[in-house]
Short mmCIF file of C-alpha atoms and ligand atoms in Angstrom, two decimals:
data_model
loop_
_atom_site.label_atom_id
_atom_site.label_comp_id
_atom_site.label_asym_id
_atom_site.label_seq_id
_atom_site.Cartn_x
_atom_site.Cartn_y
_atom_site.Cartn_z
CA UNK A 1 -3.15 -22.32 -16.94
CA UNK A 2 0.39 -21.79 -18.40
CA UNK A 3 2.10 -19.76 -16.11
CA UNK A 4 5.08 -20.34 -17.90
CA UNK A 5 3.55 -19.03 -21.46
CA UNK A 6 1.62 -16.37 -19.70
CA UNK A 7 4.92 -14.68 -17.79
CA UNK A 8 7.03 -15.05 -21.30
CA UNK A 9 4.10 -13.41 -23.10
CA UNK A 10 4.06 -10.21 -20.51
CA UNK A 11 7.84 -10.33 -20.26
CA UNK A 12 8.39 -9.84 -24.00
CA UNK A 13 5.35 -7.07 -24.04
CA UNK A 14 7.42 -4.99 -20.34
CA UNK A 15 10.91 -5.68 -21.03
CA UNK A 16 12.94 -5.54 -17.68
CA UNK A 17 9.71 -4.44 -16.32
CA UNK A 18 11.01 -6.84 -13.22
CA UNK A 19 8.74 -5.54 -10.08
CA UNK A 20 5.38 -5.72 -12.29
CA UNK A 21 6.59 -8.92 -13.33
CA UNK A 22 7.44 -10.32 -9.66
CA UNK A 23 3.94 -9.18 -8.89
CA UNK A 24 2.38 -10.85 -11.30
CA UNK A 25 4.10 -13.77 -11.03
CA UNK A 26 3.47 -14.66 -7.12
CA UNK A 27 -0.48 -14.08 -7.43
CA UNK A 28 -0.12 -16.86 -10.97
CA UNK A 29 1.87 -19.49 -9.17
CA UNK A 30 -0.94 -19.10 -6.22
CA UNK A 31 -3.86 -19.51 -8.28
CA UNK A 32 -2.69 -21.94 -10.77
CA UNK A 33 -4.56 -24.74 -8.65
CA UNK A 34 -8.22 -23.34 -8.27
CA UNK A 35 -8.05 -21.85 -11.57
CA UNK A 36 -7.27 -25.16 -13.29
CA UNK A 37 -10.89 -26.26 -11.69
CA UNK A 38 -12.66 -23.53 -13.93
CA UNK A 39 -12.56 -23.95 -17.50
CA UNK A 40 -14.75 -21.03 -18.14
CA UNK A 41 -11.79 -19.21 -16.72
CA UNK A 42 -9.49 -20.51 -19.37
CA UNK A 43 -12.05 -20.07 -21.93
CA UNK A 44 -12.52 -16.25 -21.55
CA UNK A 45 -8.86 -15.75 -21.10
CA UNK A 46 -9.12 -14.30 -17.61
CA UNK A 47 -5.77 -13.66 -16.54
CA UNK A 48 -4.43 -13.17 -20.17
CA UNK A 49 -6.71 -10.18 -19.63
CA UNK A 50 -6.17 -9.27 -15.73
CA UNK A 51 -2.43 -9.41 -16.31
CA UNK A 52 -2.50 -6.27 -18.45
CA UNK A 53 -3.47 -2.58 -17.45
CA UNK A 54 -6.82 -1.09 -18.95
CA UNK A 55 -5.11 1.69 -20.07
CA UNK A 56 -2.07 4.18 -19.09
CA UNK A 57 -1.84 7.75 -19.18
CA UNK A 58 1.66 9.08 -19.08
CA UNK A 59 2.16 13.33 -19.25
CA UNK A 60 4.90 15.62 -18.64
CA UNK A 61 5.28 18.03 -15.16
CA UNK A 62 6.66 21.25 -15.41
CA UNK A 63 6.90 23.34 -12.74
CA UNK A 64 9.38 25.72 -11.63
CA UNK A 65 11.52 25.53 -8.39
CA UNK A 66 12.27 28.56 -5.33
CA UNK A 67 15.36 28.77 -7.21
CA UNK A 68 13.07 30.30 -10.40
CA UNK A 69 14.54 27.21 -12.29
CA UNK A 70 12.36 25.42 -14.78
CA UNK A 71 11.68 21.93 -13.78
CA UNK A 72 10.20 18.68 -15.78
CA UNK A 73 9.41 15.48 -14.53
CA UNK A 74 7.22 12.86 -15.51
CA UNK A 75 3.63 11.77 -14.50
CA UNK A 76 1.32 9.05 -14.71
CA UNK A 77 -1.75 7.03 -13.43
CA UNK A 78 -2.40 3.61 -14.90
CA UNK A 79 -6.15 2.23 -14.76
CA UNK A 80 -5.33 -1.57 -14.03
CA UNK A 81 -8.56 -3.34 -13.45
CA UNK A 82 -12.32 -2.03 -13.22
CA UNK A 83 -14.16 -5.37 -12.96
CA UNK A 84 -15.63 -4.58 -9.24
CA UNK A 85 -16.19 -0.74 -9.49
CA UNK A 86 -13.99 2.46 -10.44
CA UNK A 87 -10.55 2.92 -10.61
CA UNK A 88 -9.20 3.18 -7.36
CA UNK A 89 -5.85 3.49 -6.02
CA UNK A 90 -3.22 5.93 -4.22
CA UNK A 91 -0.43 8.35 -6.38
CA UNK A 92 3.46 7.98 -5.55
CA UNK A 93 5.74 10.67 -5.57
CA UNK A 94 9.41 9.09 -5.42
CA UNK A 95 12.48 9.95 -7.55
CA UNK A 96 12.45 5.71 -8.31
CA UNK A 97 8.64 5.84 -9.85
CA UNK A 98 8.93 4.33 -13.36
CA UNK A 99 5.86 2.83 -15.47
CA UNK A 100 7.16 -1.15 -13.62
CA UNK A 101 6.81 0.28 -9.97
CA UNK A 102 3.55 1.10 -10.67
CA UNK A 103 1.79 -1.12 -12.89
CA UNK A 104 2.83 -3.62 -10.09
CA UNK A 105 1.31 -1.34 -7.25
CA UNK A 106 -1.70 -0.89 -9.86
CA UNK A 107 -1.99 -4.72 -10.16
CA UNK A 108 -1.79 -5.11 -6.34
CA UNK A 109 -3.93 -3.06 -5.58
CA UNK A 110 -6.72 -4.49 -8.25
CA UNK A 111 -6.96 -7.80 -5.65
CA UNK A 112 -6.11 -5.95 -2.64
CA UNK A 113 -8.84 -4.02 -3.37
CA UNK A 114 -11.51 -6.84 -3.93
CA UNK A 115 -10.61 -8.01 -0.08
CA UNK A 116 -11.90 -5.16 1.13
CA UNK A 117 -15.11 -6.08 0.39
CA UNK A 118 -16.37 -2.68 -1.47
CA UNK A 119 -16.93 -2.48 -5.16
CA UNK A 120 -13.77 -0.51 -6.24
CA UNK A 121 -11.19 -1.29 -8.93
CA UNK A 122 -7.85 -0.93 -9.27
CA UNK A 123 -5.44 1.74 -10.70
CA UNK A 124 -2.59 3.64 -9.40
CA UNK A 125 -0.69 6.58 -10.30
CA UNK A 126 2.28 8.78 -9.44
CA UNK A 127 5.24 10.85 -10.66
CA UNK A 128 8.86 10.38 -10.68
CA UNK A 129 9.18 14.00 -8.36
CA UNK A 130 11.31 13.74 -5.10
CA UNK A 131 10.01 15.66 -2.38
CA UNK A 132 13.15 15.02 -0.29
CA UNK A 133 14.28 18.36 0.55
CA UNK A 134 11.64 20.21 -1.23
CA UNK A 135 9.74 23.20 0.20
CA UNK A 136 6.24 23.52 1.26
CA UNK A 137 5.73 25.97 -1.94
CA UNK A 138 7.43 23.76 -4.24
CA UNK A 139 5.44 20.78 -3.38
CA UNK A 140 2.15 23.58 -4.28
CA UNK A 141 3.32 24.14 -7.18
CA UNK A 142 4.70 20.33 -8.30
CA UNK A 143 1.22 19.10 -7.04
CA UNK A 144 -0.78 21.83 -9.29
CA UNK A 145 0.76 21.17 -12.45
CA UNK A 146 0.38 17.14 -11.86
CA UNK A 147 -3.30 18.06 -11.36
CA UNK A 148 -3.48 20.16 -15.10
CA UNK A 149 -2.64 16.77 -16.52
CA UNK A 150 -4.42 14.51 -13.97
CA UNK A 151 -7.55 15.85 -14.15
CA UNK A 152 -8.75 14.88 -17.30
CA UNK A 153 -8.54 11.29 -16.59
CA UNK A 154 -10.19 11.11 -12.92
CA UNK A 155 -13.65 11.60 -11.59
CA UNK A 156 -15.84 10.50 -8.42
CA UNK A 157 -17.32 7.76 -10.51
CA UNK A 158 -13.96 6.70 -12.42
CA UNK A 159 -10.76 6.93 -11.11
CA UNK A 160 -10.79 8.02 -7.27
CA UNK A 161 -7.12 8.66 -6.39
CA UNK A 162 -5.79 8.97 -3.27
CA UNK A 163 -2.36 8.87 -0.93
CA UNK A 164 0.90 6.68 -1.24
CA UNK A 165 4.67 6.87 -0.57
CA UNK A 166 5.45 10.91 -1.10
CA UNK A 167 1.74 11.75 -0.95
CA UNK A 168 0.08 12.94 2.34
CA UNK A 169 -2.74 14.85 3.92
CA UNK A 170 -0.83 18.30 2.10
CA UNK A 171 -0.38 17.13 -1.20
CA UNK A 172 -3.82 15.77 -1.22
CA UNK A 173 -4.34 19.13 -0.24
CA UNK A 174 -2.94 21.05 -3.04
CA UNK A 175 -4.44 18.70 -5.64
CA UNK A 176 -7.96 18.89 -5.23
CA UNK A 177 -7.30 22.86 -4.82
CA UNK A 178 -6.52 22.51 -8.40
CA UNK A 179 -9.31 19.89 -9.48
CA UNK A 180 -11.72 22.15 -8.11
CA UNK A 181 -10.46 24.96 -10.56
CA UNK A 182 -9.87 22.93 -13.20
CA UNK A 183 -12.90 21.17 -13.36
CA UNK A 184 -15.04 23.71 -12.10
CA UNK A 185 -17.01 20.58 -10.13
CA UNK A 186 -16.83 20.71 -6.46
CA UNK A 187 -17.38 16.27 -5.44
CA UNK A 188 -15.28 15.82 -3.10
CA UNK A 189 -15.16 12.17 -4.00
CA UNK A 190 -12.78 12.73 -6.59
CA UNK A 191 -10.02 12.17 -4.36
CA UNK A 192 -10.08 10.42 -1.14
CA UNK A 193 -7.20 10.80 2.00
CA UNK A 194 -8.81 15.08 2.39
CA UNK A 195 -8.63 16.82 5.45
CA UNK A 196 -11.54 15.89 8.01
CA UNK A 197 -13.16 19.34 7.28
CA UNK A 198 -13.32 18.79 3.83
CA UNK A 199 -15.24 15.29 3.12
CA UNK A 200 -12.31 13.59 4.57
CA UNK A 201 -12.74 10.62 6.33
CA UNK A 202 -11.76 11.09 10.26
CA UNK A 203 -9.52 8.19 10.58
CA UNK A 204 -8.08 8.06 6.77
CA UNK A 205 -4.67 8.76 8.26
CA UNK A 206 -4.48 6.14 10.54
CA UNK A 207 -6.38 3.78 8.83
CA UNK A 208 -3.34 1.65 6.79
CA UNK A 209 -1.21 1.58 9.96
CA UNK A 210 -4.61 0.79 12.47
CA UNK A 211 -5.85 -2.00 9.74
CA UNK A 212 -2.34 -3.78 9.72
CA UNK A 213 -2.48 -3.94 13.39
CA UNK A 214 -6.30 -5.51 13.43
CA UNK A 215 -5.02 -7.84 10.94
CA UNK A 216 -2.27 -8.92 12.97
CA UNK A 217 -4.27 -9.60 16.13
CA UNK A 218 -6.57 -11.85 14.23
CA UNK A 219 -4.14 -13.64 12.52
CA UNK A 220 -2.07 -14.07 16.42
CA UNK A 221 -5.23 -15.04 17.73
CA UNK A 222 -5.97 -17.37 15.04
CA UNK A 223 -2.03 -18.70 15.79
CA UNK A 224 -2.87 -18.77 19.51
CA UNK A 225 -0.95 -16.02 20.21
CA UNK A 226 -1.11 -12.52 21.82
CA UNK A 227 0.47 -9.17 20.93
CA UNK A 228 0.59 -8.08 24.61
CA UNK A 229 4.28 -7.63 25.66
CA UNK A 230 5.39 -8.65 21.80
CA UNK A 231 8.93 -6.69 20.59
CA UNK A 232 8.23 -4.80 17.26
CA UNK A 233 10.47 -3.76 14.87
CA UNK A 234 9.35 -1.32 11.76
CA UNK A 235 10.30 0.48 9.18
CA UNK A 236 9.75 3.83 7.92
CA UNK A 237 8.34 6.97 9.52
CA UNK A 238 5.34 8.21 6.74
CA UNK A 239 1.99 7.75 7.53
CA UNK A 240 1.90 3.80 7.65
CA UNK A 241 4.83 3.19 10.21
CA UNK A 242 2.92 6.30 12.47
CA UNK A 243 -0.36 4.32 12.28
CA UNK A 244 0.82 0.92 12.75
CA UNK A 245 3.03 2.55 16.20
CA UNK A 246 0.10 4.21 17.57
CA UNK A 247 -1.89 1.12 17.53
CA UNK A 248 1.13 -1.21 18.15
CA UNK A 249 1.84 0.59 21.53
CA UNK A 250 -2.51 0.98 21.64
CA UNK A 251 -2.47 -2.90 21.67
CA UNK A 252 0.43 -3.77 24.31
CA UNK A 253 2.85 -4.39 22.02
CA UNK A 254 6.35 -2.65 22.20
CA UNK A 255 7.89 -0.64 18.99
CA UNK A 256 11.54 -1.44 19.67
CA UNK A 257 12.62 -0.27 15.94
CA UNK A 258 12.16 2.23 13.59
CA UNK A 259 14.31 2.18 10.15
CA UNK A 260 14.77 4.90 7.35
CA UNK A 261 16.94 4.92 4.34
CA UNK A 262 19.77 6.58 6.47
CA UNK A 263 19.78 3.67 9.52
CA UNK A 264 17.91 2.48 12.07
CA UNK A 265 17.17 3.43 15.71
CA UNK A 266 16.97 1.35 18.20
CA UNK A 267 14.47 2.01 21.05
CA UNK A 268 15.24 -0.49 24.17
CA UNK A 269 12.08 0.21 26.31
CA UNK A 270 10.13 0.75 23.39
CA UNK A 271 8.10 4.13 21.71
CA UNK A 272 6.88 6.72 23.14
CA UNK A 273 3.81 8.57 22.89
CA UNK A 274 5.75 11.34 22.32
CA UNK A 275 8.33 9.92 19.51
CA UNK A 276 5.20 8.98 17.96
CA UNK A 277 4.21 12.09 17.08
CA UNK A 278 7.68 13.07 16.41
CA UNK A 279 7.11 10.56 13.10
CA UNK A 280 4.73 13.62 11.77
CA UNK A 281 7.38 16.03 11.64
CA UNK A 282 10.11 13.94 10.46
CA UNK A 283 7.63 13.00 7.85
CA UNK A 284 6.31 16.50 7.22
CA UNK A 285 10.00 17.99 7.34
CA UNK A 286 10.66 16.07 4.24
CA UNK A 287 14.70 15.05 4.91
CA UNK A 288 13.84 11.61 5.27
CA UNK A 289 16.39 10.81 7.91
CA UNK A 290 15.64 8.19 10.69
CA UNK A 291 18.54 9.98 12.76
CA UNK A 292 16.64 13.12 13.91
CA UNK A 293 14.38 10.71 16.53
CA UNK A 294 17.86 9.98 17.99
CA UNK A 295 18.65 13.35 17.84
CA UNK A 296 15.83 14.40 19.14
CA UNK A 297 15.57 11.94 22.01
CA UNK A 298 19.06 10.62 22.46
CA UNK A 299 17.83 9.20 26.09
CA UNK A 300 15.66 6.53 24.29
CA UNK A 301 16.66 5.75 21.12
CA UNK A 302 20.00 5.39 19.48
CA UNK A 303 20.66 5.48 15.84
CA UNK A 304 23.07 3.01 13.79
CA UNK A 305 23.76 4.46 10.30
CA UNK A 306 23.62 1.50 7.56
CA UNK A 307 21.81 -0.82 9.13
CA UNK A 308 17.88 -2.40 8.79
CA UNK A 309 15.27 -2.44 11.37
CA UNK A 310 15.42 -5.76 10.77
CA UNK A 311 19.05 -6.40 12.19
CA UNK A 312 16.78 -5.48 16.33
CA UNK A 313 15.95 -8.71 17.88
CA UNK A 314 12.12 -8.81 18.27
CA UNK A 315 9.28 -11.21 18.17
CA UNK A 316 7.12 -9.06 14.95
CA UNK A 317 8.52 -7.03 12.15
CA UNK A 318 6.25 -5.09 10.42
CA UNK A 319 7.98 -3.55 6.65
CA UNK A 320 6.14 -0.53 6.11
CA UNK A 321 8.12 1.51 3.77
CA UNK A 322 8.97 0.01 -0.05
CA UNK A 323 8.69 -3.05 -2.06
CA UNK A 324 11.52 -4.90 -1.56
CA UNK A 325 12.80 -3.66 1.35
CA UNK A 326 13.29 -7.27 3.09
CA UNK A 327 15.68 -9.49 2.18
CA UNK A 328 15.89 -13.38 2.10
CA UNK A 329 19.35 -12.61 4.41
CA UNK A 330 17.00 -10.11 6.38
CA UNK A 331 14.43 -12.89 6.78
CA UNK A 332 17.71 -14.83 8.27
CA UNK A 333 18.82 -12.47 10.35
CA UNK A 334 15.15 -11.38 12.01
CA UNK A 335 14.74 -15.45 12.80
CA UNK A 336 17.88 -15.57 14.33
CA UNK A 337 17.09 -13.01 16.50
CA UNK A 338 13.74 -14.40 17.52
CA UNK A 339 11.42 -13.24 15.23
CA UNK A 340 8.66 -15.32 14.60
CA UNK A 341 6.25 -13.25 12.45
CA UNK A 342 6.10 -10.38 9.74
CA UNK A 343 3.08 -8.86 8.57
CA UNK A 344 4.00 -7.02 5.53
CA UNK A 345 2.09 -3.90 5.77
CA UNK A 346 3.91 -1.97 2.62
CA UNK A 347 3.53 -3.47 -1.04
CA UNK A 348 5.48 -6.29 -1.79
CA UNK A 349 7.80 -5.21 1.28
CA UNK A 350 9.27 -8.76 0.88
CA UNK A 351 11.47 -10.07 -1.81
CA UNK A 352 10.21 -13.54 -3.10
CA UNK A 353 13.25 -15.41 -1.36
CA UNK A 354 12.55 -13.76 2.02
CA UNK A 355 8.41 -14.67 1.87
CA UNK A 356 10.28 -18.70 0.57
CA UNK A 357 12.44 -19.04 3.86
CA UNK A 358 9.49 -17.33 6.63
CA UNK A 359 7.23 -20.23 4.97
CA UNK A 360 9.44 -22.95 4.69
CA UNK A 361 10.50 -21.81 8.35
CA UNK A 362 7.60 -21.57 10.29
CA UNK A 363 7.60 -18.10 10.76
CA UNK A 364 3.65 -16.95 10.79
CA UNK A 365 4.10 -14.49 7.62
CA UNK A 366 0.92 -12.22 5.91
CA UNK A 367 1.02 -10.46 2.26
CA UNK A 368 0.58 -6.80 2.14
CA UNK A 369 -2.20 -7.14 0.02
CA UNK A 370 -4.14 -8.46 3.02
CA UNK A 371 -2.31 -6.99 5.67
CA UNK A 372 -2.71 -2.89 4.18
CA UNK A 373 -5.77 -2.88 3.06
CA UNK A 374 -7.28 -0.68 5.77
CA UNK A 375 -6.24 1.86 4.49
CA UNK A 376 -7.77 1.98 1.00
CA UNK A 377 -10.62 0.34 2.44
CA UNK A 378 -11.26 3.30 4.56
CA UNK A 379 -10.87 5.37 1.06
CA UNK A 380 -13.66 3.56 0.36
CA UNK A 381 -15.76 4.54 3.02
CA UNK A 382 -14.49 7.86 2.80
CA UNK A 383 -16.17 7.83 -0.47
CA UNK A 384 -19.23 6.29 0.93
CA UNK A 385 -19.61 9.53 3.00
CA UNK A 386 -19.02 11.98 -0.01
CA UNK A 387 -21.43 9.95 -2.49
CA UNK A 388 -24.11 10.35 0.52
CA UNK A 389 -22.96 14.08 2.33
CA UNK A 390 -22.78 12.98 5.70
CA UNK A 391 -19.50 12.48 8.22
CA UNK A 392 -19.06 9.71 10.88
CA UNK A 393 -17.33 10.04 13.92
CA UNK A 394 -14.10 8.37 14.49
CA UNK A 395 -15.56 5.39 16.16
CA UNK A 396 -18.07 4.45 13.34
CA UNK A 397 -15.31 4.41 11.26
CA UNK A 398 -13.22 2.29 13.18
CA UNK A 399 -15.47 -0.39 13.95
CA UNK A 400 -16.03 -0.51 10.36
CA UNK A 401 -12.32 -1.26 9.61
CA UNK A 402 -12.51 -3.21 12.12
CA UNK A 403 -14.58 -5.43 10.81
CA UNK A 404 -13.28 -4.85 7.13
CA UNK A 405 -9.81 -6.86 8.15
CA UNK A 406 -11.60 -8.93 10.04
CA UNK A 407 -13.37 -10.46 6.90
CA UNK A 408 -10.15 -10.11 5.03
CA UNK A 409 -8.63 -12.15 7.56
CA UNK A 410 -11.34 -14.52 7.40
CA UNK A 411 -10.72 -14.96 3.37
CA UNK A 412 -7.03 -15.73 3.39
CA UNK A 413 -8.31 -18.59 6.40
CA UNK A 414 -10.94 -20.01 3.72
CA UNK A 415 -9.05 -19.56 0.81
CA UNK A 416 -5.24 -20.16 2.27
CA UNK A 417 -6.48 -23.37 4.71
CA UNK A 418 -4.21 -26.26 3.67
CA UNK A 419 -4.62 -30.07 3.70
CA UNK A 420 -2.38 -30.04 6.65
CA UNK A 421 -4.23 -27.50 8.60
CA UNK A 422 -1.87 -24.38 8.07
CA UNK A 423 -2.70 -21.14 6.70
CA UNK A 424 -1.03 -19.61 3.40
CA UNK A 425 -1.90 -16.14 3.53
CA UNK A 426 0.12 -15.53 0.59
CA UNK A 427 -2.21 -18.07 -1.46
CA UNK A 428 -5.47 -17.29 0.50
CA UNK A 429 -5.18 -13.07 -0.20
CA UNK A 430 -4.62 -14.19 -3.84
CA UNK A 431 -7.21 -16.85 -4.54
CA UNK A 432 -9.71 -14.49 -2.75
CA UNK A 433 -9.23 -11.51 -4.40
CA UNK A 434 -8.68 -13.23 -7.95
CA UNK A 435 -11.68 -15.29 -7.70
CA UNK A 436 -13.97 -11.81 -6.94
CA UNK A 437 -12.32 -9.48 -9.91
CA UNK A 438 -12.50 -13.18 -12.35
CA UNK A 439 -15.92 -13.68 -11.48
CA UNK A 440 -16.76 -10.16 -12.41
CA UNK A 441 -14.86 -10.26 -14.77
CA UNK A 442 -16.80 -13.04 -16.71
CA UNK A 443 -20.06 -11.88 -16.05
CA UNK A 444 -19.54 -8.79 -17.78
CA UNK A 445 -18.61 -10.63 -21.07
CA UNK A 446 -15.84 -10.17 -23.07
CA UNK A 447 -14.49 -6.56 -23.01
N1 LIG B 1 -1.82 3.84 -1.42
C1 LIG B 1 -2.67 3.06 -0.59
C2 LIG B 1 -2.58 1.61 -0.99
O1 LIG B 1 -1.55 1.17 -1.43
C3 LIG B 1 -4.08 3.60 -0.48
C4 LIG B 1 -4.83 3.76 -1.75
C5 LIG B 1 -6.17 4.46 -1.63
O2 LIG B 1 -6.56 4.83 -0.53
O3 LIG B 1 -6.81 4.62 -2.68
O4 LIG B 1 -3.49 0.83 -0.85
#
């Protein structure tokens, strides 16, 4: 393979596209080796073809604010890959979403997706709305007029969205309200992340959050370790950083930082059951500030404006809020202070140099492709349900993600197993998942 050809090709075809790039160039530089050993690979131009998005839909949003003022962003879902199954694959409402942000998410999510072991493709999708500070009505009638476009290009058998960054049970909420009308078709496996009266999956909330935790244990156990008694530090407060708490402090472990884009707080004797659900309403009240937990409990946790979670000595840190979001100098600064894992549990949480020094450092580190794929796994089963009308209870479902991340674990260890004995779960998520959507993706000829 020429990596070198293949990244100038893309780069020329998404100019400062940089993100989609990055992504694309970490999953080339870890398959390089194994897909040297298959010349059919070569021959049918695999990743010429896997690099690229199946197609993009881009559409204008206009809806109009409390203020009665006329509004317009911009809207999209890309179809990246739909070797193993439909498009599949969560929608992003952040003032930074651009078409780069998310044809890397889209191409993520394409392996990620393949590790789950379910047939579903990848796509993903979102709009470049900011629901910081935006009320419950606006974020009706933003999510309605994404669905007049959006419709049109989804369906229970071809593009199943679901949640991401900006997107929650509510907005989920609001667009299948409008699916239903527009489409006058009433599957409720069009979208997946609904409420658990509605063909939503009981645990779909928890799932990304509960996964990354499973994940972890194996991959401590695997290390001869334990999380019992283990300091964790995390970031965000949406749905991901609430899972990954609850079953965090579930486990033994101790949450001893929570980060937002305002600061961090710092909780000595670790979270609460209570703070926990505290998360929900910061999340739900849509200000985005890490502060109000201090505010709110200023016995237990105190806030520090400016600074990462990843500035709190402890022995795990867990990113869980946007690519990017830890540094190489981070990476420094958490191994300083005693860190000696990271389990990226949002996208690409970890700039390249950061993932370079916890491997070349012996800090145990784990790619979010691996680590968060509970949660779109359990999309997956959520569709399962809807495609058959039945419900499980909250257990089923968790032993079934259970046992999804244990399998996903077990991948990166067969594919990511080096010479030497250690495990690259960087190049073991990667190899997995490509070799699954490139074996597909040859059987099914040239398309
Ligand atoms: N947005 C989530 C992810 O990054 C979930 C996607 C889904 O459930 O379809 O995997």
């Amino acid at each position: 393979m020429k990596t070198a050809e293949i990244m100038a090709n893309l780069a020329a075809k998404h100019p400062g596209e940089n993100e989609y790039l990055q992504a694309v160039q970490e999953v080339l530089e870890s398959i390089e080796e194994v897909y040297n050993q298959h010349p059919e690979f070569e021959k049918a131009k695999i990743v010429e073809r896997m690099v690229e998005p199946d197609r993009i839909f881009t559409f204008r949003v206009t809806w109009v604010d409390d203020k009665g003022e006329v509004q317009t962003n911009l809207g999209y879902r890309i179809q990246f890959n739909s070797a193993i199954g439909p498009y599949k694959g969560g929608l992003r409402f952040h003032k930074a979403v651009v078409p780069s942000m998310l044809k890397f998410l889209g191409f993520e999510q394409t392996f990620k997706n393949a590790l789950t072991t379910l047939p579903m493709g990848g796509a993903k999708g979102g709009s470049d709305f900011d629901p910081v500070g935006k009320s419950n009505d606006e974020i009706m009638r933003f999510c309605q007029a994404f669905m007049t476009e959006l419709w049109q290009c989804i369906g229970p058998d071809q593009d199943i969205p679901a949640g991401d960054v900006g997107v929650g049970g509510r907005e989920i909420g609001f667009l299948y309200g409008m699916y239903k009308k527009l489409a006058r078709e009433y599957n409720t496996g069009v979208l997946t992340g609904k409420g658990a009266t509605w063909g939503g999956s009981i645990l779909r909330p928890e799932a990304t959050g509960f996964g990354a935790l499973y994940f972890t244990q194996h991959l401590l156990q695997t290390a001869g370790k334990d999380i019992v008694g283990k300091k964790v530090a995390l970031s965000g407060f949406g749905n991901v950083a609430w899972g990954a708490a609850t079953k965090a402090k579930e486990l033994g472990a101790k949450v001893v930082a929570i980060s937002g884009p305002d600061g961090v707080c710092e909780i000595p004797d670790g979270i609460t059951d209570e703070m926990i659900a505290y998360m929900l309403d910061m999340r739900a009240s849509n200000r985005n500030k890490v502060e109000d937990m201090a505010t709110k409990f200023p016995e237990k946790a105190k806030f520090t404006a400016g600074k990462k979670a990843w500035s709190i000595p402890c022995d795990i840190a867990l990113p869980c809020a946007f690519q990017n979001e830890l540094s190489e100098d981070d990476a420094k600064e958490l191994q300083a202070n005693g860190c000696w894992c990271c389990c990226e549990v949002s996208n690409m949480g970890c700039q390249p140099g950061a993932i370079h020094y916890f491997q070349n450092n012996g800090i145990l580190f784990a790619p979010g492709k691996a680590v968060n794929a509970g949660g779109v796994a359990t999309s997956g089963l959520e569709m399962t349900q809807n495609a058959s009308h039945i419900s499980w209870s909250a257990k089923e479902v968790d032993d079934k993600l259970h046992f999804i991340m244990q399998s996903i674990h077990e991948q990166c260890v067969k594919y990511g197993t080096q010479p030497d004995g250690h495990i690259d779960y960087v190049k073991g998520a990667n190899i997995a998942g490509f070799m699954k959507v490139a074996t597909a993706m040859l059987e099914q000829g040239i398309i």
